[in-house]
CSV table of C-alpha atoms and ligand atoms in Angstrom, one decimal:
chain,number,residue,atom,x,y,z
A,165,MET,CA,17.2,-1.5,-5.2
A,166,GLY,CA,16.7,-2.8,-1.7
A,167,ARG,CA,14.7,0.1,-0.4
A,168,LEU,CA,12.7,-0.3,2.8
A,169,ILE,CA,9.4,1.3,2.3
A,170,TYR,CA,7.3,1.9,5.4
A,171,GLN,CA,3.5,2.3,5.0
A,172,VAL,CA,2.0,4.8,7.4
A,173,TYR,CA,-1.7,4.7,8.0
A,174,PRO,CA,-1.7,8.2,9.4
A,175,ARG,CA,-5.0,8.1,11.4
A,176,SER,CA,-3.5,5.2,13.4
A,177,PHE,CA,0.2,6.0,13.5
A,178,ALA,CA,0.8,8.7,16.1
A,179,ASP,CA,-1.5,11.4,17.5
A,180,SER,CA,0.2,14.7,18.3
A,181,ASN,CA,-2.7,16.6,19.9
A,182,GLY,CA,-4.7,14.0,21.9
A,183,ASP,CA,-7.8,14.0,19.7
A,184,GLY,CA,-7.6,10.3,19.1
A,185,ILE,CA,-6.7,10.7,15.5
A,186,GLY,CA,-3.1,10.2,14.3
A,187,ASP,CA,-1.8,13.1,12.3
A,188,LEU,CA,1.2,14.4,10.3
A,189,ARG,CA,2.9,16.0,13.3
A,190,GLY,CA,2.6,12.6,14.9
A,191,VAL,CA,4.5,11.1,11.9
A,192,ALA,CA,7.1,13.8,12.1
A,193,SER,CA,7.6,13.1,15.8
A,194,LYS,CA,8.5,9.5,15.0
A,195,LEU,CA,11.1,10.1,12.3
A,196,ASP,CA,14.0,9.4,14.5
A,197,HIS,CA,12.5,6.1,15.3
A,198,LEU,CA,11.9,5.3,11.6
A,199,ALA,CA,15.5,6.4,10.8
A,200,TRP,CA,16.8,4.1,13.6
A,201,LEU,CA,14.8,1.2,12.1
A,202,GLY,CA,16.4,1.8,8.7
A,203,VAL,CA,13.4,3.2,6.7
A,204,ASP,CA,14.2,4.7,3.2
A,205,ALA,CA,10.8,5.9,2.3
A,206,ILE,CA,7.5,6.5,4.0
A,207,TRP,CA,4.3,5.9,2.0
A,208,SER,CA,1.4,7.5,3.7
A,209,SER,CA,-2.1,6.4,3.0
A,210,PRO,CA,-4.2,9.3,1.8
A,211,THR,CA,-3.6,12.7,3.4
A,212,PHE,CA,-6.1,14.7,1.3
A,213,PRO,CA,-9.3,16.4,2.5
A,214,SER,CA,-12.0,13.7,2.3
A,215,PRO,CA,-15.5,13.1,3.6
A,216,ASN,CA,-14.0,9.8,4.8
A,217,VAL,CA,-16.7,7.5,3.4
A,218,ASP,CA,-13.7,5.3,2.5
A,219,TRP,CA,-11.2,6.8,5.0
A,220,GLY,CA,-9.4,9.1,2.6
A,221,TYR,CA,-9.8,7.0,-0.5
A,222,ASP,CA,-12.6,9.4,-1.5
A,223,VAL,CA,-10.7,12.6,-2.2
A,224,SER,CA,-12.4,16.0,-2.3
A,225,ASP,CA,-9.3,18.1,-2.9
A,226,TYR,CA,-6.1,16.8,-4.4
A,227,ARG,CA,-4.0,19.9,-3.4
A,228,ASP,CA,-4.5,20.1,0.4
A,229,VAL,CA,-4.3,18.2,3.6
A,230,HIS,CA,-7.2,16.8,5.6
A,231,PRO,CA,-7.7,19.1,8.6
A,232,GLU,CA,-7.8,16.1,11.0
A,233,LEU,CA,-4.3,15.2,9.8
A,234,GLY,CA,-2.9,18.7,9.9
A,235,THR,CA,-2.0,21.4,7.4
A,236,LEU,CA,0.0,21.8,4.2
A,237,ASP,CA,2.7,23.4,6.4
A,238,ASP,CA,2.8,20.2,8.5
A,239,LEU,CA,3.2,18.2,5.4
A,240,ASP,CA,6.0,20.5,4.1
A,241,THR,CA,7.7,20.2,7.6
A,242,LEU,CA,7.4,16.4,7.5
A,243,ILE,CA,9.0,16.2,4.1
A,244,ALA,CA,11.8,18.5,5.1
A,245,GLU,CA,12.4,16.8,8.4
A,246,ALA,CA,12.4,13.4,6.7
A,247,ARG,CA,14.9,14.7,4.2
A,248,THR,CA,17.4,15.5,6.9
A,249,ARG,CA,17.2,11.8,7.8
A,250,ASP,CA,17.5,10.5,4.3
A,251,ILE,CA,13.8,9.4,4.3
A,252,ASP,CA,11.6,10.1,1.3
A,253,VAL,CA,7.9,10.9,1.7
A,254,TRP,CA,5.5,9.3,-0.8
A,255,LEU,CA,1.8,10.2,-0.9
A,256,ASP,CA,-1.1,8.0,-2.0
A,257,LEU,CA,-2.7,9.2,-5.1
A,258,VAL,CA,-6.3,8.2,-5.8
A,259,PRO,CA,-6.9,8.9,-9.5
A,260,ASN,CA,-9.5,6.3,-10.3
A,261,HIS,CA,-12.3,8.1,-8.6
A,262,THR,CA,-13.0,11.2,-6.5
A,263,SER,CA,-15.4,11.8,-3.7
A,264,ASP,CA,-18.8,12.8,-4.9
A,265,LYS,CA,-18.2,15.9,-2.8
A,266,HIS,CA,-15.3,17.0,-5.0
A,267,ASP,CA,-16.1,20.2,-6.8
A,268,TRP,CA,-15.6,18.5,-10.1
A,269,PHE,CA,-18.6,16.3,-9.6
A,270,ASP,CA,-20.8,19.4,-9.7
A,271,ASP,CA,-18.8,21.7,-11.9
A,272,ARG,CA,-17.1,19.3,-14.3
A,273,PRO,CA,-19.5,16.4,-14.9
A,274,GLU,CA,-17.7,15.6,-18.1
A,275,TYR,CA,-14.8,14.4,-16.0
A,276,TYR,CA,-16.9,11.3,-15.0
A,277,VAL,CA,-18.4,8.3,-16.8
A,278,TRP,CA,-22.1,8.7,-17.6
A,279,SER,CA,-24.7,6.6,-19.4
A,280,THR,CA,-28.4,7.1,-20.2
A,281,GLU,CA,-29.1,3.6,-19.1
A,282,ILE,CA,-27.2,0.8,-17.2
A,283,PRO,CA,-25.0,-0.1,-20.1
A,284,ASN,CA,-23.3,-3.3,-18.8
A,285,ASP,CA,-22.9,-5.9,-16.1
A,286,TRP,CA,-20.1,-4.2,-14.1
A,287,LYS,CA,-20.4,-4.6,-10.4
A,288,SER,CA,-19.3,-2.3,-7.5
A,289,ILE,CA,-16.5,-3.9,-5.4
A,290,PHE,CA,-18.1,-2.5,-2.2
A,291,THR,CA,-21.9,-3.0,-2.8
A,292,GLY,CA,-21.7,-6.1,-5.1
A,293,ASP,CA,-24.6,-4.5,-7.0
A,294,SER,CA,-24.4,-2.6,-10.3
A,295,ALA,CA,-21.5,-0.2,-10.6
A,296,TRP,CA,-24.0,2.3,-12.1
A,297,GLU,CA,-25.8,4.8,-9.9
A,298,TYR,CA,-28.7,6.9,-11.0
A,299,ASP,CA,-28.3,10.6,-10.6
A,300,ALA,CA,-31.9,11.9,-10.4
A,301,GLN,CA,-30.9,15.5,-11.1
A,302,ARG,CA,-29.0,14.7,-14.3
A,303,LYS,CA,-31.2,11.8,-15.2
A,304,LEU,CA,-28.1,9.8,-16.0
A,305,TYR,CA,-26.2,6.9,-14.5
A,306,TYR,CA,-22.6,7.3,-13.4
A,307,LEU,CA,-20.0,4.7,-12.9
A,308,HIS,CA,-18.5,3.8,-9.5
A,309,GLN,CA,-16.2,0.7,-9.2
A,310,PHE,CA,-16.3,1.3,-5.4
A,311,ALA,CA,-18.9,3.1,-3.3
A,312,PRO,CA,-21.6,5.3,-4.9
A,313,GLU,CA,-19.9,8.2,-3.2
A,314,GLN,CA,-16.7,7.4,-5.2
A,315,PRO,CA,-17.6,8.2,-8.9
A,316,ASP,CA,-15.0,7.0,-11.4
A,317,LEU,CA,-13.2,9.6,-13.5
A,318,ASP,CA,-13.2,9.3,-17.2
A,319,TRP,CA,-9.6,8.8,-18.2
A,320,TRP,CA,-10.4,9.2,-21.9
A,321,ASN,CA,-11.0,12.9,-21.2
A,322,VAL,CA,-7.8,14.8,-21.9
A,323,ASP,CA,-8.8,17.4,-19.3
A,324,VAL,CA,-8.8,14.8,-16.6
A,325,ARG,CA,-5.3,13.9,-17.7
A,326,GLY,CA,-4.3,17.5,-17.6
A,327,GLU,CA,-5.7,18.0,-14.1
A,328,PHE,CA,-3.6,15.1,-12.8
A,329,ALA,CA,-0.5,16.2,-14.6
A,330,GLN,CA,-0.8,19.4,-12.7
A,331,ILE,CA,-1.5,17.6,-9.4
A,332,LEU,CA,1.7,15.5,-9.8
A,333,ARG,CA,3.8,18.6,-10.5
A,334,TYR,CA,2.1,20.4,-7.5
A,335,TRP,CA,3.3,17.7,-5.1
A,336,PHE,CA,6.7,17.0,-6.8
A,337,ASP,CA,7.4,20.7,-6.5
A,338,ARG,CA,6.7,20.4,-2.8
A,339,GLY,CA,9.3,17.7,-2.5
A,340,VAL,CA,7.0,14.6,-2.5
A,341,ALA,CA,9.4,11.9,-3.7
A,342,GLY,CA,6.8,9.4,-4.9
A,343,PHE,CA,3.3,8.2,-5.2
A,344,ARG,CA,1.5,5.0,-4.5
A,345,ILE,CA,-1.2,4.9,-7.2
A,346,ASP,CA,-4.5,3.6,-5.9
A,347,VAL,CA,-6.3,1.0,-8.2
A,348,ALA,CA,-3.6,1.6,-10.9
A,349,HIS,CA,-4.9,-1.2,-13.0
A,350,GLY,CA,-8.4,0.2,-13.1
A,351,LEU,CA,-8.1,3.8,-14.2
A,352,ILE,CA,-9.3,3.6,-17.8
A,353,LYS,CA,-12.4,1.6,-18.9
A,354,ASP,CA,-13.4,0.2,-22.2
A,355,SER,CA,-14.5,3.1,-24.4
A,356,GLU,CA,-17.5,1.0,-25.6
A,357,LEU,CA,-18.4,0.0,-22.0
A,358,ARG,CA,-18.7,-3.7,-23.0
A,359,ASP,CA,-19.9,-6.4,-20.6
A,360,GLY,CA,-17.3,-8.2,-18.5
A,361,VAL,CA,-14.9,-7.2,-15.8
A,362,ARG,CA,-12.1,-7.4,-18.3
A,363,TYR,CA,-13.5,-4.3,-19.9
A,364,MET,CA,-13.7,-2.4,-16.6
A,365,ARG,CA,-10.1,-3.0,-15.4
A,366,GLU,CA,-6.7,-3.9,-16.8
A,367,ARG,CA,-7.2,-2.0,-20.1
A,368,PRO,CA,-4.0,-1.7,-22.1
A,369,GLU,CA,-4.5,2.1,-22.5
A,370,VAL,CA,-3.7,2.6,-18.9
A,371,HIS,CA,0.0,2.3,-19.7
A,372,ASP,CA,-0.2,5.5,-21.8
A,373,ILE,CA,-1.3,7.4,-18.6
A,374,PHE,CA,1.7,6.1,-16.7
A,375,ARG,CA,4.0,6.9,-19.6
A,376,GLU,CA,2.9,10.6,-19.3
A,377,TRP,CA,3.3,10.5,-15.5
A,378,GLN,CA,6.8,9.0,-15.8
A,379,ALA,CA,7.8,11.7,-18.2
A,380,ILE,CA,6.6,14.3,-15.6
A,381,ALA,CA,8.6,12.4,-12.9
A,382,HIS,CA,11.7,12.6,-15.1
A,383,GLU,CA,11.5,16.4,-15.0
A,384,TYR,CA,12.6,16.1,-11.4
A,385,ASP,CA,16.0,15.2,-9.8
A,386,PRO,CA,16.0,12.9,-8.0
A,387,LYS,CA,13.2,11.3,-10.0
A,388,PRO,CA,10.2,10.6,-7.9
A,389,THR,CA,9.0,6.9,-7.7
A,390,LEU,CA,5.7,5.7,-9.1
A,391,MET,CA,4.4,2.6,-7.4
A,392,GLY,CA,1.2,1.0,-8.6
A,393,GLU,CA,-1.4,-0.8,-6.6
A,394,THR,CA,-1.6,-3.3,-9.4
A,395,TYR,CA,-4.2,-5.8,-8.2
A,396,VAL,CA,-3.7,-8.3,-11.0
A,397,THR,CA,-2.4,-11.8,-11.4
A,398,LEU,CA,1.3,-12.3,-11.6
A,399,ALA,CA,0.9,-13.3,-15.2
A,400,ASN,CA,-0.6,-9.9,-16.0
A,401,LEU,CA,1.9,-7.9,-13.9
A,402,PRO,CA,4.9,-7.5,-16.2
A,403,PRO,CA,3.4,-4.8,-18.6
A,404,TYR,CA,3.0,-2.5,-15.6
A,405,PHE,CA,6.7,-2.2,-15.4
A,406,GLN,CA,6.8,-0.4,-18.8
A,407,ASN,CA,6.1,2.9,-17.1
A,408,LEU,CA,5.9,2.3,-13.4
A,409,ASP,CA,8.9,1.9,-11.1
A,410,LEU,CA,7.2,-0.5,-8.8
A,411,ALA,CA,4.1,-2.7,-9.3
A,412,GLN,CA,2.7,-4.4,-6.2
A,413,ASN,CA,2.6,-8.1,-6.4
A,414,PHE,CA,-0.7,-9.3,-4.9
A,415,GLU,CA,-0.2,-12.9,-5.8
A,416,PHE,CA,2.6,-13.0,-3.3
A,417,THR,CA,0.7,-11.0,-0.7
A,418,ASN,CA,-2.5,-13.1,-1.0
A,419,ALA,CA,-0.8,-16.4,-0.8
A,420,GLU,CA,-0.6,-18.4,2.4
A,421,PHE,CA,2.7,-18.4,4.3
A,422,GLU,CA,3.5,-21.9,3.1
A,423,PHE,CA,6.8,-23.0,1.5
A,424,ASP,CA,5.0,-24.8,-1.2
A,425,GLN,CA,3.0,-21.8,-2.2
A,426,LEU,CA,5.4,-18.9,-1.8
A,427,ARG,CA,8.6,-20.3,-3.2
A,428,PRO,CA,7.1,-21.0,-6.7
A,429,ILE,CA,5.5,-17.5,-6.6
A,430,VAL,CA,8.8,-15.8,-5.8
A,431,GLU,CA,10.6,-17.9,-8.5
A,432,LYS,CA,7.9,-17.1,-11.1
A,433,THR,CA,8.0,-13.4,-10.2
A,434,LEU,CA,11.8,-13.2,-10.6
A,435,ALA,CA,11.6,-15.1,-13.9
A,436,THR,CA,8.8,-13.1,-15.5
A,437,LEU,CA,9.6,-9.5,-14.4
A,438,PRO,CA,11.3,-7.6,-17.2
A,439,ALA,CA,15.0,-7.2,-17.0
A,440,GLY,CA,15.9,-4.3,-14.8
A,441,ALA,CA,12.6,-4.3,-13.0
A,442,THR,CA,12.6,-4.0,-9.2
A,443,PRO,CA,10.6,-6.7,-7.4
A,444,LEU,CA,8.5,-5.6,-4.5
A,445,TRP,CA,7.4,-7.7,-1.5
A,446,PHE,CA,4.9,-7.1,1.3
A,447,ALA,CA,2.4,-9.0,3.3
A,448,SER,CA,0.3,-6.4,5.1
A,449,ASN,CA,-1.5,-3.2,4.2
A,450,HIS,CA,-4.6,-1.3,5.2
A,451,ASP,CA,-6.8,-3.6,3.3
A,452,VAL,CA,-5.7,-7.0,4.4
A,453,SER,CA,-5.2,-8.8,7.7
A,454,ARG,CA,-1.8,-8.1,9.2
A,455,LEU,CA,0.9,-10.6,8.6
A,456,ALA,CA,1.3,-11.4,12.3
A,457,THR,CA,-2.3,-12.6,12.2
A,458,ARG,CA,-2.9,-13.8,8.7
A,459,TRP,CA,0.5,-15.4,8.0
A,460,ALA,CA,1.6,-16.2,11.6
A,461,TYR,CA,-1.6,-16.9,13.6
A,462,GLY,CA,-0.2,-14.7,16.4
A,463,ASP,CA,3.0,-16.9,16.6
A,464,GLU,CA,5.9,-14.4,16.9
A,465,ALA,CA,8.5,-16.8,15.7
A,466,ARG,CA,6.4,-17.4,12.5
A,467,ALA,CA,5.9,-13.7,12.1
A,468,ARG,CA,9.7,-13.2,12.2
A,469,ALA,CA,10.1,-15.8,9.5
A,470,ALA,CA,7.7,-13.9,7.3
A,471,LEU,CA,9.5,-10.7,8.0
A,472,PHE,CA,12.8,-12.3,7.3
A,473,LEU,CA,11.6,-13.5,3.9
A,474,ILE,CA,10.2,-10.1,2.9
A,475,LEU,CA,13.4,-8.4,3.9
A,476,THR,CA,15.9,-10.8,2.3
A,477,LEU,CA,14.4,-11.3,-1.2
A,478,PRO,CA,15.8,-9.1,-3.9
A,479,GLY,CA,14.2,-5.8,-4.6
A,480,ASP,CA,12.2,-3.4,-2.4
A,481,ALA,CA,10.1,-4.3,0.6
A,482,ILE,CA,7.2,-2.7,2.3
A,483,LEU,CA,6.4,-3.0,5.9
A,484,PHE,CA,3.0,-1.9,7.0
A,485,GLN,CA,3.1,0.0,10.3
A,486,GLY,CA,3.2,-2.5,13.2
A,487,ASP,CA,4.7,-5.4,11.1
A,488,GLU,CA,8.0,-4.5,12.7
A,489,ILE,CA,6.7,-5.4,16.2
A,490,ALA,CA,4.6,-8.4,14.8
A,491,LEU,CA,1.5,-6.5,15.6
A,492,GLU,CA,-1.6,-8.6,15.3
A,493,ASP,CA,-5.0,-7.4,13.9
A,494,GLY,CA,-6.9,-5.3,16.4
A,495,GLU,CA,-10.1,-6.5,18.0
A,496,VAL,CA,-12.9,-4.2,16.9
A,497,PRO,CA,-16.4,-4.8,18.3
A,498,ASP,CA,-19.3,-4.6,15.9
A,499,ASP,CA,-20.5,-1.3,17.3
A,500,CYS,CA,-17.1,0.3,16.7
A,501,ILE,CA,-16.8,-0.7,13.0
A,502,THR,CA,-16.1,2.3,10.8
A,503,ASP,CA,-15.3,0.7,7.4
A,504,LEU,CA,-17.8,0.3,4.5
A,505,ALA,CA,-16.2,-2.9,3.2
A,506,ASP,CA,-17.5,-6.4,3.9
A,507,PRO,CA,-15.6,-7.8,5.7
A,508,PRO,CA,-14.6,-4.6,7.4
A,509,ARG,CA,-10.9,-3.6,7.3
A,510,ASP,CA,-10.9,-2.0,10.8
A,511,PRO,CA,-8.9,-4.8,12.4
A,512,GLU,CA,-5.8,-3.9,10.3
A,513,ARG,CA,-6.3,-0.2,10.9
A,514,THR,CA,-6.3,0.0,14.7
A,515,PRO,CA,-3.8,2.3,16.4
A,516,LEU,CA,-0.1,1.5,16.7
A,517,PRO,CA,0.8,0.8,20.3
A,518,TRP,CA,3.9,2.9,21.2
A,519,THR,CA,3.9,1.9,25.0
A,520,ARG,CA,2.5,-0.8,27.1
A,521,SER,CA,0.1,1.6,28.9
A,522,GLY,CA,-1.2,2.8,25.5
A,523,LYS,CA,-1.7,6.2,27.1
A,524,GLU,CA,-0.4,8.0,24.0
A,525,TRP,CA,-3.8,7.2,22.5
A,526,VAL,CA,-6.7,9.0,24.2
A,527,GLU,CA,-10.0,7.7,23.0
A,528,PRO,CA,-8.6,6.7,19.6
A,529,TRP,CA,-10.9,6.6,16.6
A,530,LEU,CA,-10.5,2.8,16.5
A,531,PRO,CA,-10.0,0.8,19.8
A,532,LEU,CA,-6.6,0.0,21.0
A,533,GLU,CA,-7.2,-3.2,23.1
A,534,ASN,CA,-3.9,-5.1,23.1
A,535,THR,CA,-0.6,-3.3,23.8
A,536,LYS,CA,1.3,-6.5,24.7
A,537,ARG,CA,3.4,-6.0,21.6
A,538,ASN,CA,4.5,-2.3,21.7
A,539,VAL,CA,7.4,-0.2,20.4
A,540,GLU,CA,8.8,0.9,23.7
A,541,ASP,CA,9.2,-2.5,25.2
A,542,GLN,CA,10.6,-4.0,22.0
A,543,ARG,CA,13.1,-1.2,21.6
A,544,ALA,CA,14.4,-1.9,25.1
A,545,ASP,CA,14.7,-5.7,24.5
A,546,PRO,CA,17.6,-6.7,22.2
A,547,ASP,CA,15.8,-10.0,21.5
A,548,SER,CA,12.6,-8.4,20.4
A,549,THR,CA,11.0,-8.7,16.9
A,550,LEU,CA,11.6,-5.0,16.5
A,551,ASN,CA,15.4,-5.4,17.0
A,552,PHE,CA,15.4,-8.5,14.8
A,553,VAL,CA,13.7,-6.5,12.0
A,554,ARG,CA,16.2,-3.7,12.4
A,555,ASP,CA,19.1,-6.1,12.3
A,556,VAL,CA,17.8,-7.8,9.1
A,557,ILE,CA,17.2,-4.3,7.5
A,558,ALA,CA,20.8,-3.4,8.3
A,559,GLN,CA,22.1,-6.7,6.9
A,560,ARG,CA,20.0,-6.5,3.7
A,561,LYS,CA,22.0,-3.4,2.6
A,562,GLN,CA,25.1,-5.6,2.2
A,563,PHE,CA,23.5,-7.7,-0.5
A,564,SER,CA,20.7,-5.4,-1.9
A,565,ASP,CA,22.1,-5.4,-5.5
A,566,GLU,CA,22.9,-9.1,-5.6
A,567,SER,CA,20.7,-11.5,-7.6
A,568,TYR,CA,18.7,-14.4,-6.2
A,569,GLU,CA,19.4,-18.1,-6.7
A,570,THR,CA,17.5,-20.9,-5.1
A,571,LEU,CA,19.7,-23.5,-3.4
A,572,GLU,CA,18.8,-27.1,-2.8
A,573,SER,CA,17.7,-28.0,0.7
A,574,VAL,CA,15.4,-30.2,2.6
A,575,THR,CA,11.6,-29.8,2.4
A,576,GLY,CA,10.4,-26.8,4.3
A,577,VAL,CA,13.8,-25.1,4.3
A,578,TRP,CA,14.1,-22.2,1.8
A,579,ALA,CA,17.7,-21.7,1.0
A,580,TYR,CA,18.9,-19.0,-1.4
A,581,ARG,CA,22.0,-17.2,-2.4
A,582,ARG,CA,22.3,-13.5,-2.6
A,583,GLY,CA,25.8,-12.7,-3.8
A,584,ASP,CA,28.3,-14.1,-1.3
A,585,LYS,CA,25.5,-14.5,1.4
A,586,THR,CA,23.3,-17.5,1.9
A,587,CYS,CA,19.9,-17.0,3.4
A,588,LEU,CA,18.3,-20.0,5.1
A,589,LEU,CA,14.7,-19.9,6.3
A,590,ASN,CA,13.1,-22.8,8.1
A,591,MET,CA,9.4,-22.5,7.1
A,592,THR,CA,8.3,-25.2,9.5
A,593,GLY,CA,7.5,-25.5,13.2
A,594,ASP,CA,10.2,-28.2,13.6
A,595,ILE,CA,13.9,-28.1,14.0
A,596,ALA,CA,15.5,-28.5,10.6
A,597,GLY,CA,19.0,-28.7,9.1
A,598,HIS,CA,20.8,-27.4,6.1
A,599,GLU,CA,24.3,-28.6,5.3
A,600,GLY,CA,25.2,-29.1,8.9
A,601,GLN,CA,23.5,-25.9,10.0
A,602,THR,CA,20.7,-26.4,12.6
A,603,LEU,CA,17.7,-24.2,12.2
A,604,GLN,CA,15.2,-23.7,15.0
A,605,PRO,CA,11.5,-23.7,14.1
A,606,TRP,CA,10.8,-20.7,11.8
A,607,GLN,CA,14.3,-19.5,12.1
A,608,GLY,CA,15.9,-17.3,9.4
A,609,LEU,CA,19.7,-17.0,9.1
A,610,ILE,CA,22.0,-15.0,6.9
A,611,LEU,CA,25.4,-16.7,6.5
B,8,LIG,O1,-8.0,-0.8,-3.0
B,8,LIG,C1,-8.5,-1.4,-4.2
B,8,LIG,C2,-9.0,-2.7,-4.0
B,8,LIG,O2,-9.2,-3.4,-5.0
B,8,LIG,C3,-9.3,-3.1,-2.6
B,8,LIG,O3,-10.3,-2.1,-2.3
B,8,LIG,C4,-10.0,-4.4,-2.2
B,8,LIG,O4,-10.9,-4.8,-3.2
B,8,LIG,C5,-10.8,-4.1,-0.9
B,8,LIG,O5,-9.9,-3.7,0.1
B,8,LIG,C6,-11.6,-5.4,-0.5
B,8,LIG,O6,-12.2,-5.0,0.7
B,8,LIG,C7,-7.8,0.6,-2.9
B,8,LIG,C8,-7.4,1.0,-1.5
B,8,LIG,O7,-6.3,0.3,-1.1
B,8,LIG,C9,-8.6,0.7,-0.6
B,8,LIG,O8,-8.3,1.1,0.7
B,8,LIG,C10,-9.8,1.6,-1.1
B,8,LIG,O9,-10.9,1.3,-0.4
B,8,LIG,C11,-10.0,1.3,-2.6
B,8,LIG,O10,-8.9,1.3,-3.4
B,8,LIG,C12,-10.9,2.4,-3.2
B,8,LIG,O11,-10.2,3.6,-3.3
B,9,LIG,CA1,-4.5,14.2,16.2
């Protein structure tokens, strides 16, 4: 409980060889910084070979490293170096679909979902059109929930399950301490392919897959962590805790940073999660506008309030790279857009500025326009957001196992008890008070 998980988007984290693409050696070079910050685990977005139609979320080999990011040796070194600093390394598993360039798509067509005609009304998340693509060679349609270059695997096929059981062991044997599971709610589809999105995702049989994976994880000590990208409503979230250690709470993430919206969501989350489950809070990732923009509109005081909340609620927390310096979305001109989604997700994927000059990034793959908020300046400034975040991370360790209790306060002030600590968060732009304690606009205090 109380872990601080740091999401690295490796292409934009740190570049070790000046080719404009962040890489695993770059991540390793920043481990001292992440240890200084108080990070317990790094979750890296996909590191596997990929044609990059969806920037690594289209995997062509689950047992290797993308050459642009480094080598297997680099990954082994990163894991070992992180270990010496008590930091775990989690990878991002993409089991819903492969790349159409994965060997399986040619050699093992039975691993995928086929139909002689378009069997239902399912739509692709990326194209908005039918999720069924005609394969002229095979004269059959295949399913793709995402891009046509991302054919969905058939999780009813026991051989697919066997492949992934081996893939899990392969990485756990190498010291990988966890996985974030992409589209965890969508792996298995209705066996009759019935109409309706409820037959494409959130099928109850998905929990059997995770039961098997959890059994594999239990073969290892310490047991690796399984964290699902569970893009479901809060009401539908509890069952995912049967077999996953962590299930991402998108109702929290997708809410606005408003007292009236967030407090009920937090209270509902804590009331509905099964006993013993670890809640998990985050506001940014590689798919959604960064919290400093989306929740704080660029206002650094407001960003600190958001960070304070994420870091003082019970359970684990995820910071997406850059959150710790209140990094805003990047500006990406139309002719630099690289993402296939609409709207494109490039703004939240721009490089992390380590210095004000930005010279550590030479012709980066996505533009680095604004270095006003950068790591170097903020490390040197005791009053920076970075030092604020580090301080809250250190403080949270003192009450990480304590439960949460909402306290009465005035409108806009979120007051809660964590053990013998009281957290006060002014979620307004005005000065506020709580039992004689004055709170500046957006100020968070641990008493
Ligand atoms: O995301 C799943 C998902 O539902 C989101 O793609 C969301 O719908 C999308 O970002 C809206 O633009 C995961 C990954 O996080 C995402 O990066 C991948 O593109 C997607 O799966 C496919 O693998
Ligand atoms: Ca590089």
